[in-house]
Short mmCIF file of C-alpha atoms in Angstrom, two decimals:
data_model
loop_
_atom_site.label_atom_id
_atom_site.label_comp_id
_atom_site.label_asym_id
_atom_site.label_seq_id
_atom_site.Cartn_x
_atom_site.Cartn_y
_atom_site.Cartn_z
CA UNK A 1 -22.17 109.44 -107.37
CA UNK A 2 -18.91 109.74 -105.48
CA UNK A 3 -20.72 110.15 -102.14
CA UNK A 4 -22.89 107.11 -102.88
CA UNK A 5 -19.80 105.00 -103.59
CA UNK A 6 -18.20 106.09 -100.31
CA UNK A 7 -21.38 105.27 -98.37
CA UNK A 8 -21.51 101.83 -100.01
CA UNK A 9 -17.89 101.18 -99.03
CA UNK A 10 -18.52 102.30 -95.45
CA UNK A 11 -21.50 99.97 -95.21
CA UNK A 12 -19.30 97.05 -96.26
CA UNK A 13 -16.71 97.67 -93.52
CA UNK A 14 -16.69 94.95 -90.86
CA UNK A 15 -16.22 96.81 -87.55
CA UNK A 16 -16.48 93.63 -85.48
CA UNK A 17 -13.13 92.57 -83.99
CA UNK A 18 -12.40 88.87 -83.50
CA UNK A 19 -10.12 87.70 -80.69
CA UNK A 20 -8.60 84.48 -79.46
CA UNK A 21 -6.08 83.52 -76.79
CA UNK A 22 -2.66 81.88 -76.90
CA UNK A 23 -2.75 78.33 -75.52
CA UNK A 24 0.85 77.21 -76.00
CA UNK A 25 4.11 77.99 -77.78
CA UNK A 26 6.23 75.10 -79.05
CA UNK A 27 9.41 76.09 -80.88
CA UNK A 28 8.40 78.28 -83.83
CA UNK A 29 4.71 77.46 -83.46
CA UNK A 30 2.07 79.40 -81.54
CA UNK A 31 -1.20 77.60 -80.87
CA UNK A 32 -4.23 79.81 -80.24
CA UNK A 33 -7.83 79.08 -79.36
CA UNK A 34 -9.51 81.32 -81.92
CA UNK A 35 -10.00 83.75 -83.54
CA UNK A 36 -11.81 82.79 -86.75
CA UNK A 37 -9.19 83.09 -89.54
CA UNK A 38 -8.03 81.53 -92.80
CA UNK A 39 -4.64 80.21 -93.91
CA UNK A 40 -2.39 83.15 -94.81
CA UNK A 41 -4.28 85.71 -92.71
CA UNK A 42 -2.27 88.11 -90.53
CA UNK A 43 -3.08 88.27 -86.82
CA UNK A 44 -1.84 90.56 -84.05
CA UNK A 45 -0.69 89.04 -80.76
CA UNK A 46 -0.97 91.56 -77.89
CA UNK A 47 2.07 91.33 -75.61
CA UNK A 48 3.94 93.30 -72.98
CA UNK A 49 2.67 95.23 -69.96
CA UNK A 50 -1.12 95.54 -70.20
CA UNK A 51 -0.70 94.01 -73.68
CA UNK A 52 -0.17 97.39 -75.33
CA UNK A 53 2.33 96.10 -77.92
CA UNK A 54 1.39 94.02 -80.97
CA UNK A 55 3.37 91.29 -82.71
CA UNK A 56 2.41 90.32 -86.24
CA UNK A 57 1.93 86.63 -86.96
CA UNK A 58 0.49 84.58 -89.80
CA UNK A 59 -1.93 81.67 -89.78
CA UNK A 60 -0.03 78.68 -91.21
CA UNK A 61 -2.25 75.75 -90.17
CA UNK A 62 -4.88 74.31 -87.85
CA UNK A 63 -4.87 71.68 -85.12
CA UNK A 64 -8.25 70.39 -83.99
CA UNK A 65 -10.23 73.58 -83.25
CA UNK A 66 -7.15 75.75 -82.72
CA UNK A 67 -5.18 77.84 -85.20
CA UNK A 68 -1.40 77.60 -85.63
CA UNK A 69 0.45 80.90 -85.97
CA UNK A 70 4.03 81.75 -86.83
CA UNK A 71 5.36 85.19 -85.85
CA UNK A 72 7.24 87.63 -88.07
CA UNK A 73 9.44 88.52 -85.06
CA UNK A 74 10.72 86.78 -81.91
CA UNK A 75 8.28 85.24 -79.43
CA UNK A 76 10.01 86.27 -76.19
CA UNK A 77 7.15 88.37 -74.79
CA UNK A 78 4.29 86.03 -75.63
CA UNK A 79 2.58 84.54 -72.55
CA UNK A 80 -0.25 82.07 -72.01
CA UNK A 81 -3.54 83.87 -72.53
CA UNK A 82 -2.12 86.65 -74.71
CA UNK A 83 -4.84 88.14 -76.89
CA UNK A 84 -4.78 87.20 -80.58
CA UNK A 85 -6.58 89.69 -82.84
CA UNK A 86 -7.67 88.69 -86.35
CA UNK A 87 -7.33 91.06 -89.30
CA UNK A 88 -9.03 88.68 -91.81
CA UNK A 89 -6.53 89.88 -94.43
CA UNK A 90 -3.26 88.48 -95.79
CA UNK A 91 -0.03 90.46 -95.65
CA UNK A 92 0.12 93.68 -97.70
CA UNK A 93 3.07 95.98 -98.37
CA UNK A 94 3.01 99.55 -99.64
CA UNK A 95 4.69 100.17 -102.99
CA UNK A 96 5.22 103.13 -105.29
CA UNK A 97 7.86 105.23 -107.08
CA UNK A 98 8.74 106.89 -103.76
CA UNK A 99 10.23 103.61 -102.60
CA UNK A 100 12.98 103.62 -105.26
CA UNK A 101 16.40 104.00 -103.65
CA UNK A 102 15.21 102.47 -100.36
CA UNK A 103 16.28 99.43 -98.36
CA UNK A 104 13.27 97.75 -96.71
CA UNK A 105 12.52 94.66 -94.63
CA UNK A 106 10.19 91.80 -95.50
CA UNK A 107 7.16 93.80 -94.36
CA UNK A 108 8.06 96.78 -96.55
CA UNK A 109 9.33 98.99 -93.71
CA UNK A 110 12.52 101.05 -94.29
CA UNK A 111 15.51 99.51 -92.49
CA UNK A 112 16.82 102.94 -91.49
CA UNK A 113 13.60 103.55 -89.48
CA UNK A 114 12.64 106.49 -91.68
CA UNK A 115 8.90 106.98 -92.40
CA UNK A 116 7.46 105.55 -95.58
CA UNK A 117 6.97 108.16 -98.30
CA UNK A 118 3.41 109.24 -99.04
CA UNK A 119 1.44 108.16 -102.08
CA UNK A 120 2.25 104.44 -101.88
CA UNK A 121 -0.24 101.74 -102.90
CA UNK A 122 -0.92 98.63 -100.77
CA UNK A 123 -0.39 95.35 -102.67
CA UNK A 124 -0.73 91.73 -101.60
CA UNK A 125 2.57 89.89 -101.22
CA UNK A 126 1.12 86.60 -102.48
CA UNK A 127 -0.46 86.71 -105.94
CA UNK A 128 -1.12 84.28 -108.75
CA UNK A 129 1.35 84.05 -111.68
CA UNK A 130 0.18 85.61 -114.98
CA UNK A 131 -2.10 83.54 -117.19
CA UNK A 132 0.15 81.58 -119.62
CA UNK A 133 -1.85 82.96 -122.57
CA UNK A 134 -1.16 86.52 -121.34
CA UNK A 135 2.61 86.07 -121.48
CA UNK A 136 4.04 87.59 -124.68
CA UNK A 137 6.94 85.52 -126.10
CA UNK A 138 10.44 86.74 -125.25
CA UNK A 139 11.61 88.36 -128.47
CA UNK A 140 14.42 90.79 -127.67
CA UNK A 141 17.65 90.72 -125.63
CA UNK A 142 18.23 92.85 -122.57
CA UNK A 143 21.66 94.30 -121.83
CA UNK A 144 23.11 93.16 -118.50
CA UNK A 145 26.51 94.80 -118.95
CA UNK A 146 28.59 91.62 -118.47
CA UNK A 147 30.51 90.82 -121.68
CA UNK A 148 30.51 87.05 -121.20
CA UNK A 149 26.73 86.92 -120.61
CA UNK A 150 25.70 89.40 -123.32
CA UNK A 151 27.77 87.64 -125.97
CA UNK A 152 27.60 83.93 -125.11
CA UNK A 153 24.57 83.56 -122.81
CA UNK A 154 22.36 86.37 -124.10
CA UNK A 155 19.45 87.06 -121.74
CA UNK A 156 16.01 87.93 -123.10
CA UNK A 157 13.79 90.69 -121.75
CA UNK A 158 11.55 88.78 -119.32
CA UNK A 159 13.74 85.67 -118.99
CA UNK A 160 14.27 83.92 -115.64
CA UNK A 161 17.78 82.61 -114.98
CA UNK A 162 19.35 80.65 -112.13
CA UNK A 163 22.91 81.38 -110.98
CA UNK A 164 24.22 78.14 -109.44
CA UNK A 165 27.29 78.16 -107.24
CA UNK A 166 28.83 77.09 -103.97
CA UNK A 167 29.68 79.64 -101.31
CA UNK A 168 32.33 82.28 -101.99
CA UNK A 169 32.53 81.93 -105.78
CA UNK A 170 31.32 85.45 -106.66
CA UNK A 171 27.50 85.39 -106.82
CA UNK A 172 27.00 88.70 -105.03
CA UNK A 173 29.72 90.39 -107.09
CA UNK A 174 28.08 89.23 -110.33
CA UNK A 175 24.65 90.46 -109.16
CA UNK A 176 26.17 93.84 -108.29
CA UNK A 177 27.73 94.14 -111.77
CA UNK A 178 24.37 93.36 -113.40
CA UNK A 179 22.51 95.83 -111.16
CA UNK A 180 24.93 98.66 -111.98
CA UNK A 181 25.27 98.00 -115.70
CA UNK A 182 21.87 96.74 -116.86
CA UNK A 183 19.63 98.79 -119.14
CA UNK A 184 16.46 97.74 -117.25
CA UNK A 185 14.25 100.53 -115.91
CA UNK A 186 14.45 99.42 -112.28
CA UNK A 187 16.21 96.85 -110.06
CA UNK A 188 14.45 94.95 -107.28
CA UNK A 189 17.00 93.05 -105.18
CA UNK A 190 16.07 90.53 -102.48
CA UNK A 191 18.80 89.54 -100.00
CA UNK A 192 17.35 86.50 -98.24
CA UNK A 193 19.15 84.79 -95.37
CA UNK A 194 22.29 86.91 -95.76
CA UNK A 195 24.69 87.54 -92.90
CA UNK A 196 23.99 90.93 -91.35
CA UNK A 197 27.56 92.01 -92.08
CA UNK A 198 27.18 91.32 -95.80
CA UNK A 199 24.06 93.45 -96.34
CA UNK A 200 25.80 96.80 -96.00
CA UNK A 201 28.84 95.48 -97.85
CA UNK A 202 26.68 94.47 -100.82
CA UNK A 203 24.82 97.79 -100.87
CA UNK A 204 27.93 99.98 -100.59
CA UNK A 205 30.57 97.89 -102.40
CA UNK A 206 28.81 95.65 -104.92
CA UNK A 207 25.74 97.77 -105.69
CA UNK A 208 27.18 101.23 -105.06
CA UNK A 209 25.36 104.60 -105.06
CA UNK A 210 24.89 104.37 -108.83
CA UNK A 211 23.04 101.07 -108.55
CA UNK A 212 21.06 101.94 -105.40
CA UNK A 213 19.53 105.10 -106.84
CA UNK A 214 17.49 103.00 -109.27
CA UNK A 215 16.93 99.98 -107.03
CA UNK A 216 14.71 98.76 -104.23
CA UNK A 217 16.47 96.35 -101.87
CA UNK A 218 14.49 93.92 -99.68
CA UNK A 219 16.48 92.42 -96.80
CA UNK A 220 15.73 89.43 -94.55
CA UNK A 221 18.87 88.44 -92.64
CA UNK A 222 19.68 84.93 -91.43
CA UNK A 223 18.86 85.74 -87.78
CA UNK A 224 15.23 86.58 -88.57
CA UNK A 225 12.41 84.01 -88.18
CA UNK A 226 11.80 81.62 -91.07
CA UNK A 227 8.54 83.32 -92.00
CA UNK A 228 10.30 86.68 -92.47
CA UNK A 229 12.79 85.07 -94.87
CA UNK A 230 9.95 83.55 -96.89
CA UNK A 231 8.02 86.82 -96.91
CA UNK A 232 11.15 88.69 -98.06
CA UNK A 233 11.07 86.71 -101.31
CA UNK A 234 7.34 87.24 -101.80
CA UNK A 235 7.52 90.95 -100.92
CA UNK A 236 10.32 91.56 -103.45
CA UNK A 237 8.34 89.72 -106.12
CA UNK A 238 5.21 91.75 -105.34
CA UNK A 239 7.19 95.01 -105.64
CA UNK A 240 8.58 93.90 -109.02
CA UNK A 241 5.06 92.92 -110.17
CA UNK A 242 3.72 96.36 -109.24
CA UNK A 243 6.24 98.13 -111.48
CA UNK A 244 5.82 95.56 -114.26
CA UNK A 245 2.09 96.32 -114.29
CA UNK A 246 3.00 100.00 -114.71
CA UNK A 247 4.72 99.08 -118.00
CA UNK A 248 8.35 99.00 -116.80
CA UNK A 249 11.05 96.47 -117.63
CA UNK A 250 12.18 95.35 -114.18
CA UNK A 251 15.41 93.52 -113.32
CA UNK A 252 14.86 91.33 -110.25
CA UNK A 253 17.66 89.57 -108.37
CA UNK A 254 17.22 87.19 -105.45
CA UNK A 255 20.10 85.91 -103.34
CA UNK A 256 19.26 83.20 -102.62
CA UNK A 257 16.27 81.02 -103.45
CA UNK A 258 17.92 78.14 -101.56
CA UNK A 259 17.53 80.01 -98.27
CA UNK A 260 13.85 80.59 -99.06
CA UNK A 261 13.48 76.82 -99.49
CA UNK A 262 15.31 76.18 -96.20
CA UNK A 263 13.02 78.64 -94.40
CA UNK A 264 9.96 76.91 -95.85
CA UNK A 265 11.38 73.59 -94.62
CA UNK A 266 11.56 75.06 -91.09
CA UNK A 267 7.93 76.14 -91.30
CA UNK A 268 6.80 72.81 -92.75
CA UNK A 269 8.56 70.75 -90.06
CA UNK A 270 7.17 73.01 -87.32
CA UNK A 271 3.56 72.44 -88.41
CA UNK A 272 4.03 68.69 -88.75
CA UNK A 273 4.84 68.06 -92.43
CA UNK A 274 6.83 64.87 -93.06
CA UNK A 275 10.40 65.34 -94.33
CA UNK A 276 10.90 63.78 -97.75
CA UNK A 277 13.79 64.44 -100.18
CA UNK A 278 16.93 65.12 -98.11
CA UNK A 279 14.78 66.48 -95.28
CA UNK A 280 12.84 68.97 -97.41
CA UNK A 281 9.07 68.93 -96.88
CA UNK A 282 6.55 68.67 -99.75
CA UNK A 283 5.53 72.33 -99.32
CA UNK A 284 9.06 73.39 -100.37
CA UNK A 285 8.58 71.93 -103.84
CA UNK A 286 5.08 73.44 -104.02
CA UNK A 287 6.23 76.96 -103.10
CA UNK A 288 9.11 77.15 -105.60
CA UNK A 289 7.03 77.23 -108.82
CA UNK A 290 4.48 79.54 -107.17
CA UNK A 291 7.29 82.01 -106.47
CA UNK A 292 9.41 81.64 -109.61
CA UNK A 293 6.53 81.62 -112.11
CA UNK A 294 5.36 85.07 -110.95
CA UNK A 295 8.24 86.78 -112.77
CA UNK A 296 8.62 86.98 -116.55
CA UNK A 297 6.46 88.85 -119.05
CA UNK A 298 2.84 89.93 -118.98
CA UNK A 299 0.70 92.21 -121.17
CA UNK A 300 2.07 95.38 -119.52
CA UNK A 301 5.81 94.93 -118.94
CA UNK A 302 8.44 92.40 -117.96
CA UNK A 303 10.47 91.11 -115.02
CA UNK A 304 13.85 89.70 -115.98
CA UNK A 305 14.91 87.64 -112.97
CA UNK A 306 18.17 86.21 -111.67
CA UNK A 307 17.91 83.72 -108.80
CA UNK A 308 21.03 82.49 -107.06
CA UNK A 309 21.05 78.85 -105.94
CA UNK A 310 23.52 77.60 -103.32
CA UNK A 311 24.66 74.14 -104.36
CA UNK A 312 25.78 72.05 -101.40
CA UNK A 313 29.34 70.90 -102.01
CA UNK A 314 29.06 72.16 -105.63
CA UNK A 315 26.55 69.33 -106.25
CA UNK A 316 24.39 70.48 -109.16
CA UNK A 317 21.93 67.60 -108.63
CA UNK A 318 20.89 68.34 -105.06
CA UNK A 319 17.07 68.65 -104.68
CA UNK A 320 16.62 72.43 -104.69
CA UNK A 321 19.08 73.02 -107.55
CA UNK A 322 17.39 70.30 -109.58
CA UNK A 323 13.87 71.68 -108.94
CA UNK A 324 14.84 75.29 -109.72
CA UNK A 325 16.72 74.35 -112.88
CA UNK A 326 13.59 72.64 -114.18
CA UNK A 327 11.45 75.74 -113.65
CA UNK A 328 13.71 78.52 -114.97
CA UNK A 329 14.63 79.56 -118.53
CA UNK A 330 18.36 79.02 -118.19
CA UNK A 331 21.16 78.43 -115.72
CA UNK A 332 24.60 79.96 -115.24
CA UNK A 333 27.07 77.79 -113.34
CA UNK A 334 29.82 79.49 -111.34
CA UNK A 335 32.88 77.24 -111.18
CA UNK A 336 35.15 77.22 -108.13
CA UNK A 337 38.12 76.04 -110.23
CA UNK A 338 37.77 79.11 -112.47
CA UNK A 339 37.56 81.37 -109.43
CA UNK A 340 40.71 79.78 -108.02
CA UNK A 341 42.47 80.60 -111.31
CA UNK A 342 41.45 84.26 -110.96
CA UNK A 343 38.92 84.21 -113.81
CA UNK A 344 36.02 86.51 -112.91
CA UNK A 345 33.13 86.31 -113.48
CA UNK A 346 33.72 82.61 -112.82
CA UNK A 347 30.88 81.44 -115.11
CA UNK A 348 31.59 78.06 -116.72
CA UNK A 349 30.41 78.70 -120.28
CA UNK A 350 30.37 75.01 -121.21
CA UNK A 351 28.03 74.10 -118.31
CA UNK A 352 25.74 77.13 -118.69
CA UNK A 353 22.84 77.71 -121.05
CA UNK A 354 20.32 80.42 -121.95
CA UNK A 355 17.22 78.67 -123.23
CA UNK A 356 15.91 81.67 -125.17
CA UNK A 357 19.17 82.88 -126.72
CA UNK A 358 18.64 81.15 -130.07
CA UNK A 359 15.26 82.88 -130.45
CA UNK A 360 16.46 86.44 -129.83
CA UNK A 361 19.85 86.76 -131.56
CA UNK A 362 20.72 86.80 -135.29
CA UNK A 363 22.25 83.68 -136.85
CA UNK A 364 25.73 85.28 -137.13
CA UNK A 365 25.77 85.92 -133.38
CA UNK A 366 24.58 82.37 -132.65
CA UNK A 367 27.19 80.77 -134.92
CA UNK A 368 30.00 82.86 -133.42
CA UNK A 369 28.92 81.88 -129.91
CA UNK A 370 28.80 78.19 -130.85
CA UNK A 371 32.24 78.49 -132.47
CA UNK A 372 33.79 79.96 -129.31
CA UNK A 373 32.23 77.20 -127.20
CA UNK A 374 33.63 74.62 -129.61
CA UNK A 375 37.16 76.08 -129.40
CA UNK A 376 37.02 76.27 -125.61
CA UNK A 377 35.71 72.71 -125.33
CA UNK A 378 38.43 71.45 -127.67
CA UNK A 379 41.14 73.05 -125.53
CA UNK A 380 39.67 71.78 -122.23
CA UNK A 381 39.46 68.21 -123.57
CA UNK A 382 43.10 68.30 -124.70
CA UNK A 383 44.42 70.35 -121.76
CA UNK A 384 46.03 67.45 -119.91
CA UNK A 385 47.95 66.37 -123.01
CA UNK A 386 49.01 69.97 -123.67
CA UNK A 387 50.19 70.56 -120.09
CA UNK A 388 52.39 67.46 -119.94
CA UNK A 389 53.82 68.12 -123.40
CA UNK A 390 52.30 64.99 -124.94
CA UNK A 391 50.50 66.89 -127.70
CA UNK A 392 52.54 67.44 -130.85
CA UNK A 393 51.78 70.57 -132.82
CA UNK A 394 50.21 69.78 -136.19
CA UNK A 395 48.50 66.58 -135.03
CA UNK A 396 45.10 68.28 -135.09
CA UNK A 397 44.24 71.51 -136.89
CA UNK A 398 41.35 72.11 -134.50
CA UNK A 399 43.48 71.71 -131.37
CA UNK A 400 46.18 73.95 -132.87
CA UNK A 401 43.57 76.64 -133.46
CA UNK A 402 42.18 76.26 -129.93
CA UNK A 403 45.71 76.54 -128.42
CA UNK A 404 46.42 79.69 -130.44
CA UNK A 405 43.20 81.43 -129.44
CA UNK A 406 42.88 80.17 -125.85
CA UNK A 407 44.68 83.14 -124.16
CA UNK A 408 42.50 85.61 -126.08
CA UNK A 409 39.34 83.66 -125.25
CA UNK A 410 40.16 83.75 -121.53
CA UNK A 411 40.93 87.49 -121.74
CA UNK A 412 37.58 88.00 -123.47
CA UNK A 413 35.73 86.09 -120.72
CA UNK A 414 37.32 88.11 -117.90
CA UNK A 415 35.87 91.44 -116.78
CA UNK A 416 36.73 93.79 -113.94
CA UNK A 417 33.86 94.56 -111.56
CA UNK A 418 33.98 98.28 -112.40
CA UNK A 419 34.32 97.71 -116.17
CA UNK A 420 31.29 98.64 -118.26
CA UNK A 421 30.69 96.81 -121.52
CA UNK A 422 27.63 97.46 -123.66
CA UNK A 423 25.73 94.73 -125.51
CA UNK A 424 27.00 95.99 -128.88
CA UNK A 425 30.61 96.11 -127.62
CA UNK A 426 30.34 92.55 -126.32
CA UNK A 427 29.01 91.23 -129.62
CA UNK A 428 31.61 93.17 -131.63
CA UNK A 429 34.36 91.72 -129.42
CA UNK A 430 33.01 88.22 -130.05
CA UNK A 431 33.02 88.78 -133.82
CA UNK A 432 36.62 90.08 -133.74
CA UNK A 433 37.80 87.13 -131.69
CA UNK A 434 36.12 84.45 -133.79
CA UNK A 435 37.15 86.22 -136.99
CA UNK A 436 40.79 85.64 -136.00
CA UNK A 437 40.18 81.91 -135.95
CA UNK A 438 38.55 81.69 -139.40
#
């Protein structure tokens, strides 16, 4: 029976190779006459002396009878008439347990040029999200190891959260803390559009050896073509999906989804899409739900995902931030004013929300969290009066209580980057703090 199956597979192999030729290159776009291909298929462009070297490119559109390709690398060696070879297959990457602890590029190749370990399985980078009826409800919290989040913004196992912030407010530091401290089985971290200098810094300083040994890091730096930055996001998601289907609880972190959207805008403009909202093309708003909905729970395991969103000028209503916030299950807002005061993590509790928290924590925990928010809000609203000495003690019992507890609340919200706090310790600390105000 085994021999018969192999013979049947051999008979199905298409040994016919299809070729075309490059007609012109305009900016990011390569126009080729042939070969026969579909949108999303990978092609090889033969370049160099006697065309012995191959460049990978992807079919992104059509113009008349010609196909439009975008390369995964630079186009310096491509010449008129270069051969274009069709593979008739979309991009695949090889995934398996042997990849854990590695840093790879958008095509799944190790960045240190080491060979891929054996025993890996090829998977498609672009897949459909799970059927909504096959998504078990989120019913239990997952420990992320950050006291403020575990106690006041509790994350569920399989939840998708956006981290919204301007530049330099501590997104990468927060992601590193979560990667080191979380109780998830595996981390998959996508660094999309990062400066080349920051990649090694994040791996060595923020992630550390402890975090890397149970992580897979996918890197697409800002100097790489737009298609590589898009594929970095899809490759990381495909890797996380592979381990989720093996029954693991995966923690996925992407920094940042904004740069994925900007890369898609580059591709869209290059193939002739009209710019719409603030210059973003329609395909940007089509690709975001396709990418973000792939994480979460399925019948086998879960992917708990954190996506960072760069907000231009700290504007929370800019198009990408607004679209992502509508798709995800919660948003954490990093506040530059808090960072300037030295409060890290600089998460603004009053502007942040976890949409599943009320469903996964006991009522005592929920009431304590709401009480702390109330005290903090009361102090913030009266802060100007307090600072100029216009508030008279005894005028409001609630404000008096907020003033008394404010220093302890701020101390509770702060956490050193190397400080480990378990979920139970965070909740116990919240109960002690709120108990003092009763």
